[in-house]
């Protein structure tokens, strides 16, 4: 199954997304600066049974608690009508946050499957300041490979995301995958994210990659003994086979635990080598050097 890009995605996916943009415009009116697509659908690696729709919404100023709740409920209600098993993942941020990218990065509203029920039950406190360690990496993907769906051009809205901050965000996300046996809970997601992280650490191009691209890179650069589990992860991710909500994390497949844990251990070692080297090197300010030796490990 070929990955979909926004330009040629299924019509129901595009209509669902554009209808959400329309509702955001109606609710936020002149406060809405723009709506921007990032992630797999913006990079041509959207797979309908598995992928989510990733959006960043920018507003000109902070939302009061009542309006923030209205926005959250509207998004969650609209998500109930989605045509796919995959959900949306959406953050609303201010124009000031988009321009200056403070760390930690604050948001006005966040929506994902994990937030869905809490939002609809009125269990979210919109009056307190909230931050998200993943937001920095999302903003990097917007600036590098995002698509404007509505509003001002990306370069007019988003400021520079420091590469070091981006990598801290990426590694923070990867930490969960490498912790304990978490990779066994979400095997294809875990494997492909590990591949993407190793690709980012191995290259000094300051370019960003999809999980799909990370898996392809890993087959060309990682030792042969990990190729089987990487191919399985790519095959499951790319499969057009329908899955249930319960099957989504595994792709409905049986996974051998030993190759997953072996790749986890290999990634832990590689990441530790690079991060410890970057911390001890005064002339390396990006923390992206040191994995070029990975190819020398083949087979």
mmCIF file of C-alpha atoms in Angstrom:
data_model
loop_
_atom_site.group_PDB
_atom_site.id
_atom_site.type_symbol
_atom_site.label_atom_id
_atom_site.label_comp_id
_atom_site.label_asym_id
_atom_site.label_seq_id
_atom_site.Cartn_x
_atom_site.Cartn_y
_atom_site.Cartn_z
ATOM 1 C CA UNK A 1 0.000 0.000 0.000
ATOM 2 C CA UNK A 2 1.435 3.364 -1.028
ATOM 3 C CA UNK A 3 1.475 6.158 1.512
ATOM 4 C CA UNK A 4 -0.925 9.022 0.898
ATOM 5 C CA UNK A 5 -0.029 12.697 0.651
ATOM 6 C CA UNK A 6 -2.425 15.574 1.267
ATOM 7 C CA UNK A 7 -2.398 16.406 -2.441
ATOM 8 C CA UNK A 8 -3.792 12.990 -3.427
ATOM 9 C CA UNK A 9 -5.345 11.585 -0.248
ATOM 10 C CA UNK A 10 -8.744 9.903 -0.074
ATOM 11 C CA UNK A 11 -11.551 12.392 -0.557
ATOM 12 C CA UNK A 12 -13.247 11.603 2.758
ATOM 13 C CA UNK A 13 -10.026 12.325 4.666
ATOM 14 C CA UNK A 14 -9.616 15.664 2.921
ATOM 15 C CA UNK A 15 -13.265 16.627 3.441
ATOM 16 C CA UNK A 16 -13.124 15.691 7.135
ATOM 17 C CA UNK A 17 -10.014 17.828 7.630
ATOM 18 C CA UNK A 18 -11.281 20.824 5.670
ATOM 19 C CA UNK A 19 -14.603 20.713 7.524
ATOM 20 C CA UNK A 20 -12.653 20.962 10.786
ATOM 21 C CA UNK A 21 -10.775 23.962 9.399
ATOM 22 C CA UNK A 22 -14.122 25.537 8.477
ATOM 23 C CA UNK A 23 -15.432 25.017 12.020
ATOM 24 C CA UNK A 24 -12.261 26.520 13.507
ATOM 25 C CA UNK A 25 -12.664 29.579 11.284
ATOM 26 C CA UNK A 26 -16.290 29.966 12.357
ATOM 27 C CA UNK A 27 -15.575 29.613 16.076
ATOM 28 C CA UNK A 28 -12.344 31.623 16.279
ATOM 29 C CA UNK A 29 -13.138 34.186 13.567
ATOM 30 C CA UNK A 30 -10.475 36.895 13.368
ATOM 31 C CA UNK A 31 -8.433 35.282 16.143
ATOM 32 C CA UNK A 32 -7.412 32.452 13.809
ATOM 33 C CA UNK A 33 -3.976 33.040 12.297
ATOM 34 C CA UNK A 34 -3.736 29.754 10.437
ATOM 35 C CA UNK A 35 -4.096 25.969 10.352
ATOM 36 C CA UNK A 36 -1.100 23.842 9.358
ATOM 37 C CA UNK A 37 -0.744 20.162 8.523
ATOM 38 C CA UNK A 38 2.352 18.210 9.522
ATOM 39 C CA UNK A 39 3.272 14.569 10.074
ATOM 40 C CA UNK A 40 2.624 11.622 7.796
ATOM 41 C CA UNK A 41 -0.123 13.174 5.656
ATOM 42 C CA UNK A 42 2.124 16.148 4.878
ATOM 43 C CA UNK A 43 5.090 13.891 4.034
ATOM 44 C CA UNK A 44 3.419 11.300 1.817
ATOM 45 C CA UNK A 45 3.484 8.455 4.323
ATOM 46 C CA UNK A 46 -0.096 8.466 5.578
ATOM 47 C CA UNK A 47 -1.483 4.925 5.854
ATOM 48 C CA UNK A 48 -5.203 4.944 6.405
ATOM 49 C CA UNK A 49 -5.533 2.016 8.878
ATOM 50 C CA UNK A 50 -2.710 3.290 11.121
ATOM 51 C CA UNK A 51 -1.957 6.997 10.735
ATOM 52 C CA UNK A 52 -3.322 10.076 12.478
ATOM 53 C CA UNK A 53 -3.982 13.541 11.047
ATOM 54 C CA UNK A 54 -1.593 16.027 12.674
ATOM 55 C CA UNK A 55 -2.468 19.729 12.848
ATOM 56 C CA UNK A 56 -1.128 22.883 14.456
ATOM 57 C CA UNK A 57 -3.636 25.714 14.891
ATOM 58 C CA UNK A 58 -2.280 29.204 15.544
ATOM 59 C CA UNK A 59 -4.339 31.959 17.182
ATOM 60 C CA UNK A 60 -3.300 35.578 17.527
ATOM 61 C CA UNK A 61 -3.569 35.697 21.314
ATOM 62 C CA UNK A 62 -4.187 33.435 24.307
ATOM 63 C CA UNK A 63 -7.686 31.973 24.630
ATOM 64 C CA UNK A 64 -9.709 32.493 27.773
ATOM 65 C CA UNK A 65 -10.786 29.295 29.523
ATOM 66 C CA UNK A 66 -14.356 29.371 28.204
ATOM 67 C CA UNK A 67 -13.315 29.750 24.570
ATOM 68 C CA UNK A 68 -10.554 27.168 24.929
ATOM 69 C CA UNK A 69 -13.105 24.678 26.207
ATOM 70 C CA UNK A 70 -15.450 25.483 23.317
ATOM 71 C CA UNK A 71 -12.637 24.801 20.873
ATOM 72 C CA UNK A 72 -11.705 21.544 22.578
ATOM 73 C CA UNK A 73 -15.281 20.263 22.647
ATOM 74 C CA UNK A 74 -15.841 21.253 19.018
ATOM 75 C CA UNK A 75 -12.724 19.348 17.914
ATOM 76 C CA UNK A 76 -13.613 16.264 19.971
ATOM 77 C CA UNK A 77 -17.187 16.292 18.666
ATOM 78 C CA UNK A 78 -15.976 16.617 15.085
ATOM 79 C CA UNK A 79 -13.524 13.754 15.649
ATOM 80 C CA UNK A 80 -16.476 11.468 16.381
ATOM 81 C CA UNK A 81 -17.358 11.802 12.682
ATOM 82 C CA UNK A 82 -13.913 10.837 11.372
ATOM 83 C CA UNK A 83 -13.892 8.338 8.491
ATOM 84 C CA UNK A 84 -10.829 6.442 9.743
ATOM 85 C CA UNK A 85 -9.756 4.503 12.824
ATOM 86 C CA UNK A 86 -6.813 6.858 13.214
ATOM 87 C CA UNK A 87 -7.724 10.086 14.947
ATOM 88 C CA UNK A 88 -6.556 13.655 14.761
ATOM 89 C CA UNK A 89 -3.788 15.058 16.911
ATOM 90 C CA UNK A 90 -4.055 18.808 17.204
ATOM 91 C CA UNK A 91 -2.531 21.593 19.268
ATOM 92 C CA UNK A 92 -3.695 25.197 19.422
ATOM 93 C CA UNK A 93 -0.877 27.651 20.160
ATOM 94 C CA UNK A 94 -0.510 31.417 20.132
ATOM 95 C CA UNK A 95 1.269 33.347 17.401
ATOM 96 C CA UNK A 96 3.876 34.377 19.970
ATOM 97 C CA UNK A 97 4.594 30.725 20.777
ATOM 98 C CA UNK A 98 4.838 29.886 17.067
ATOM 99 C CA UNK A 99 7.266 32.737 16.493
ATOM 100 C CA UNK A 100 9.535 32.310 19.529
ATOM 101 C CA UNK A 101 9.128 28.581 20.393
ATOM 102 C CA UNK A 102 9.708 28.842 24.154
ATOM 103 C CA UNK A 103 10.934 25.736 25.961
ATOM 104 C CA UNK A 104 8.890 24.171 27.502
ATOM 105 C CA UNK A 105 6.343 24.963 24.803
ATOM 106 C CA UNK A 106 2.879 26.086 25.958
ATOM 107 C CA UNK A 107 -0.411 25.327 24.263
ATOM 108 C CA UNK A 108 -3.968 26.624 24.552
ATOM 109 C CA UNK A 109 -5.816 23.438 23.590
ATOM 110 C CA UNK A 110 -4.653 19.931 22.813
ATOM 111 C CA UNK A 111 -6.670 17.131 21.258
ATOM 112 C CA UNK A 112 -5.810 13.475 20.692
ATOM 113 C CA UNK A 113 -7.428 10.114 21.358
ATOM 114 C CA UNK A 114 -6.005 10.200 24.886
ATOM 115 C CA UNK A 115 -7.726 13.531 25.552
ATOM 116 C CA UNK A 116 -11.007 12.740 23.797
ATOM 117 C CA UNK A 117 -13.113 11.427 26.680
ATOM 118 C CA UNK A 118 -11.736 13.917 29.213
ATOM 119 C CA UNK A 119 -12.641 16.806 26.934
ATOM 120 C CA UNK A 120 -16.197 15.610 26.333
ATOM 121 C CA UNK A 121 -16.731 14.901 30.048
ATOM 122 C CA UNK A 122 -15.559 18.407 30.985
ATOM 123 C CA UNK A 123 -12.536 17.092 32.890
ATOM 124 C CA UNK A 124 -9.932 19.437 31.392
ATOM 125 C CA UNK A 125 -8.894 22.552 33.322
ATOM 126 C CA UNK A 126 -8.372 25.226 30.689
ATOM 127 C CA UNK A 127 -7.520 27.920 33.220
ATOM 128 C CA UNK A 128 -3.994 26.679 33.975
ATOM 129 C CA UNK A 129 -0.863 27.017 31.849
ATOM 130 C CA UNK A 130 0.023 23.776 30.097
ATOM 131 C CA UNK A 131 3.128 22.740 28.171
ATOM 132 C CA UNK A 132 3.972 19.774 25.952
ATOM 133 C CA UNK A 133 7.493 18.423 25.393
ATOM 134 C CA UNK A 134 6.445 17.045 21.966
ATOM 135 C CA UNK A 135 5.315 20.424 20.630
ATOM 136 C CA UNK A 136 8.812 21.605 19.809
ATOM 137 C CA UNK A 137 9.329 18.667 17.443
ATOM 138 C CA UNK A 138 5.885 19.193 15.890
ATOM 139 C CA UNK A 139 6.761 22.810 15.128
ATOM 140 C CA UNK A 140 10.011 21.707 13.508
ATOM 141 C CA UNK A 141 8.035 19.397 11.218
ATOM 142 C CA UNK A 142 5.704 22.265 10.330
ATOM 143 C CA UNK A 143 8.592 24.564 9.416
ATOM 144 C CA UNK A 144 10.491 21.896 7.475
ATOM 145 C CA UNK A 145 7.741 19.911 5.743
ATOM 146 C CA UNK A 146 4.379 21.316 6.777
ATOM 147 C CA UNK A 147 1.457 22.385 4.583
ATOM 148 C CA UNK A 148 -0.678 25.484 5.088
ATOM 149 C CA UNK A 149 -4.383 24.644 5.026
ATOM 150 C CA UNK A 150 -5.569 28.117 5.948
ATOM 151 C CA UNK A 151 -4.084 31.455 6.910
ATOM 152 C CA UNK A 152 -0.704 33.111 6.681
ATOM 153 C CA UNK A 153 2.264 31.363 5.034
ATOM 154 C CA UNK A 154 4.354 29.141 7.287
ATOM 155 C CA UNK A 155 7.476 31.311 7.043
ATOM 156 C CA UNK A 156 5.508 34.351 8.248
ATOM 157 C CA UNK A 157 4.087 32.590 11.306
ATOM 158 C CA UNK A 158 6.716 30.182 12.606
ATOM 159 C CA UNK A 159 10.123 31.124 13.903
ATOM 160 C CA UNK A 160 13.257 29.023 13.972
ATOM 161 C CA UNK A 161 13.167 25.879 16.078
ATOM 162 C CA UNK A 162 16.624 25.242 17.501
ATOM 163 C CA UNK A 163 17.921 21.851 16.406
ATOM 164 C CA UNK A 164 19.180 21.027 19.877
ATOM 165 C CA UNK A 165 15.718 21.702 21.352
ATOM 166 C CA UNK A 166 14.179 19.554 18.619
ATOM 167 C CA UNK A 167 16.497 16.639 19.383
ATOM 168 C CA UNK A 168 15.784 16.892 23.111
ATOM 169 C CA UNK A 169 12.076 16.650 22.273
ATOM 170 C CA UNK A 170 12.623 13.686 19.942
ATOM 171 C CA UNK A 171 14.787 11.847 22.467
ATOM 172 C CA UNK A 172 12.250 12.515 25.199
ATOM 173 C CA UNK A 173 9.597 10.819 23.077
ATOM 174 C CA UNK A 174 11.992 7.980 22.301
ATOM 175 C CA UNK A 175 12.795 7.466 25.977
ATOM 176 C CA UNK A 176 9.401 5.853 26.570
ATOM 177 C CA UNK A 177 9.941 3.381 23.724
ATOM 178 C CA UNK A 178 13.343 2.365 25.101
ATOM 179 C CA UNK A 179 12.149 2.099 28.682
ATOM 180 C CA UNK A 180 11.469 -1.370 30.055
ATOM 181 C CA UNK A 181 9.458 -3.521 27.645
ATOM 182 C CA UNK A 182 7.362 -0.684 26.185
ATOM 183 C CA UNK A 183 8.451 -1.559 22.654
ATOM 184 C CA UNK A 184 6.438 -4.768 23.012
ATOM 185 C CA UNK A 185 3.253 -2.745 23.546
ATOM 186 C CA UNK A 186 3.550 -0.757 20.305
ATOM 187 C CA UNK A 187 5.999 -2.780 18.195
ATOM 188 C CA UNK A 188 5.800 -1.273 14.719
ATOM 189 C CA UNK A 189 5.498 2.267 16.077
ATOM 190 C CA UNK A 190 8.401 1.645 18.442
ATOM 191 C CA UNK A 191 10.653 0.080 15.814
ATOM 192 C CA UNK A 192 10.084 2.807 13.231
ATOM 193 C CA UNK A 193 10.516 5.592 15.761
ATOM 194 C CA UNK A 194 13.801 4.045 16.869
ATOM 195 C CA UNK A 195 14.884 3.956 13.225
ATOM 196 C CA UNK A 196 13.926 7.593 12.736
ATOM 197 C CA UNK A 197 15.782 8.683 15.875
ATOM 198 C CA UNK A 198 18.930 6.838 14.796
ATOM 199 C CA UNK A 199 18.658 8.424 11.348
ATOM 200 C CA UNK A 200 18.393 11.892 12.869
ATOM 201 C CA UNK A 201 21.383 11.237 15.106
ATOM 202 C CA UNK A 202 23.486 9.815 12.282
ATOM 203 C CA UNK A 203 23.076 12.724 9.885
ATOM 204 C CA UNK A 204 24.190 16.314 10.246
ATOM 205 C CA UNK A 205 21.777 17.700 7.660
ATOM 206 C CA UNK A 206 19.182 19.068 10.101
ATOM 207 C CA UNK A 207 16.462 17.542 7.951
ATOM 208 C CA UNK A 208 13.438 15.746 9.402
ATOM 209 C CA UNK A 209 12.060 12.370 8.402
ATOM 210 C CA UNK A 210 8.904 10.299 8.565
ATOM 211 C CA UNK A 211 8.709 6.917 10.311
ATOM 212 C CA UNK A 212 8.460 5.374 6.844
ATOM 213 C CA UNK A 213 11.677 7.061 5.762
ATOM 214 C CA UNK A 214 13.372 6.098 9.012
ATOM 215 C CA UNK A 215 12.620 2.433 8.372
ATOM 216 C CA UNK A 216 13.999 2.642 4.846
ATOM 217 C CA UNK A 217 17.157 4.332 6.101
ATOM 218 C CA UNK A 218 17.613 1.665 8.776
ATOM 219 C CA UNK A 219 17.531 -1.156 6.217
ATOM 220 C CA UNK A 220 20.396 0.549 4.400
ATOM 221 C CA UNK A 221 22.488 1.395 7.471
ATOM 222 C CA UNK A 222 21.765 -0.822 10.468
ATOM 223 C CA UNK A 223 23.293 -4.284 10.959
ATOM 224 C CA UNK A 224 21.630 -7.108 9.040
ATOM 225 C CA UNK A 225 20.510 -8.889 12.202
ATOM 226 C CA UNK A 226 17.879 -6.168 12.780
ATOM 227 C CA UNK A 227 16.502 -6.118 9.239
ATOM 228 C CA UNK A 228 13.822 -8.755 9.747
ATOM 229 C CA UNK A 229 12.024 -6.891 12.532
ATOM 230 C CA UNK A 230 12.419 -3.577 10.670
ATOM 231 C CA UNK A 231 10.866 -5.093 7.533
ATOM 232 C CA UNK A 232 8.018 -6.495 9.612
ATOM 233 C CA UNK A 233 7.411 -3.054 11.124
ATOM 234 C CA UNK A 234 7.360 -1.437 7.679
ATOM 235 C CA UNK A 235 5.072 -4.137 6.259
ATOM 236 C CA UNK A 236 2.600 -3.767 9.131
ATOM 237 C CA UNK A 237 2.696 0.042 8.984
ATOM 238 C CA UNK A 238 2.136 0.089 5.228
ATOM 239 C CA UNK A 239 -0.508 -2.642 5.148
ATOM 240 C CA UNK A 240 -3.965 -1.798 3.833
ATOM 241 C CA UNK A 241 -5.452 -4.504 6.055
ATOM 242 C CA UNK A 242 -8.168 -3.138 8.323
ATOM 243 C CA UNK A 243 -7.550 -3.405 12.060
ATOM 244 C CA UNK A 244 -9.686 -2.861 15.134
ATOM 245 C CA UNK A 245 -8.899 -0.331 17.840
ATOM 246 C CA UNK A 246 -7.567 -3.190 19.985
ATOM 247 C CA UNK A 247 -5.301 -4.382 17.151
ATOM 248 C CA UNK A 248 -4.007 -0.968 16.148
ATOM 249 C CA UNK A 249 -0.908 -0.953 18.356
ATOM 250 C CA UNK A 250 0.303 -4.319 17.043
ATOM 251 C CA UNK A 251 -1.209 -4.139 13.574
ATOM 252 C CA UNK A 252 -3.108 -7.293 14.446
ATOM 253 C CA UNK A 253 0.085 -9.347 14.089
ATOM 254 C CA UNK A 254 2.076 -11.646 16.357
ATOM 255 C CA UNK A 255 5.526 -10.271 17.162
ATOM 256 C CA UNK A 256 8.579 -12.201 18.303
ATOM 257 C CA UNK A 257 9.813 -10.434 21.427
ATOM 258 C CA UNK A 258 13.525 -11.265 21.083
ATOM 259 C CA UNK A 259 14.234 -9.171 17.932
ATOM 260 C CA UNK A 260 12.279 -6.239 19.378
ATOM 261 C CA UNK A 261 14.258 -6.269 22.610
ATOM 262 C CA UNK A 262 17.528 -6.731 20.721
ATOM 263 C CA UNK A 263 16.826 -3.634 18.605
ATOM 264 C CA UNK A 264 15.832 -1.738 21.752
ATOM 265 C CA UNK A 265 19.140 -2.631 23.412
ATOM 266 C CA UNK A 266 21.129 -1.695 20.311
ATOM 267 C CA UNK A 267 19.360 1.673 20.096
ATOM 268 C CA UNK A 268 19.930 2.369 23.780
ATOM 269 C CA UNK A 269 23.666 1.831 23.317
ATOM 270 C CA UNK A 270 23.893 3.970 20.179
ATOM 271 C CA UNK A 271 21.901 6.840 21.666
ATOM 272 C CA UNK A 272 23.902 6.729 24.892
ATOM 273 C CA UNK A 273 27.149 6.886 22.917
ATOM 274 C CA UNK A 274 26.034 9.928 20.950
ATOM 275 C CA UNK A 275 24.468 11.847 23.810
ATOM 276 C CA UNK A 276 27.409 11.223 26.144
ATOM 277 C CA UNK A 277 29.818 12.326 23.418
ATOM 278 C CA UNK A 278 27.827 15.496 22.745
ATOM 279 C CA UNK A 279 27.740 16.347 26.446
ATOM 280 C CA UNK A 280 31.520 15.980 26.763
ATOM 281 C CA UNK A 281 32.431 17.821 23.564
ATOM 282 C CA UNK A 282 32.663 21.589 23.852
ATOM 283 C CA UNK A 283 32.766 22.117 20.081
ATOM 284 C CA UNK A 284 29.645 20.063 19.305
ATOM 285 C CA UNK A 285 26.623 22.237 19.947
ATOM 286 C CA UNK A 286 23.994 20.237 18.085
ATOM 287 C CA UNK A 287 24.314 16.791 19.616
ATOM 288 C CA UNK A 288 23.869 15.094 16.232
ATOM 289 C CA UNK A 289 27.337 13.661 15.635
ATOM 290 C CA UNK A 290 28.668 10.195 16.323
ATOM 291 C CA UNK A 291 26.437 7.631 14.639
ATOM 292 C CA UNK A 292 28.268 7.616 11.324
ATOM 293 C CA UNK A 293 30.085 4.506 12.589
ATOM 294 C CA UNK A 294 26.802 2.613 12.607
ATOM 295 C CA UNK A 295 27.226 1.406 9.028
ATOM 296 C CA UNK A 296 30.564 -0.150 9.972
ATOM 297 C CA UNK A 297 28.706 -2.657 12.162
ATOM 298 C CA UNK A 298 27.251 -4.578 9.198
ATOM 299 C CA UNK A 299 26.429 -7.379 9.007
#
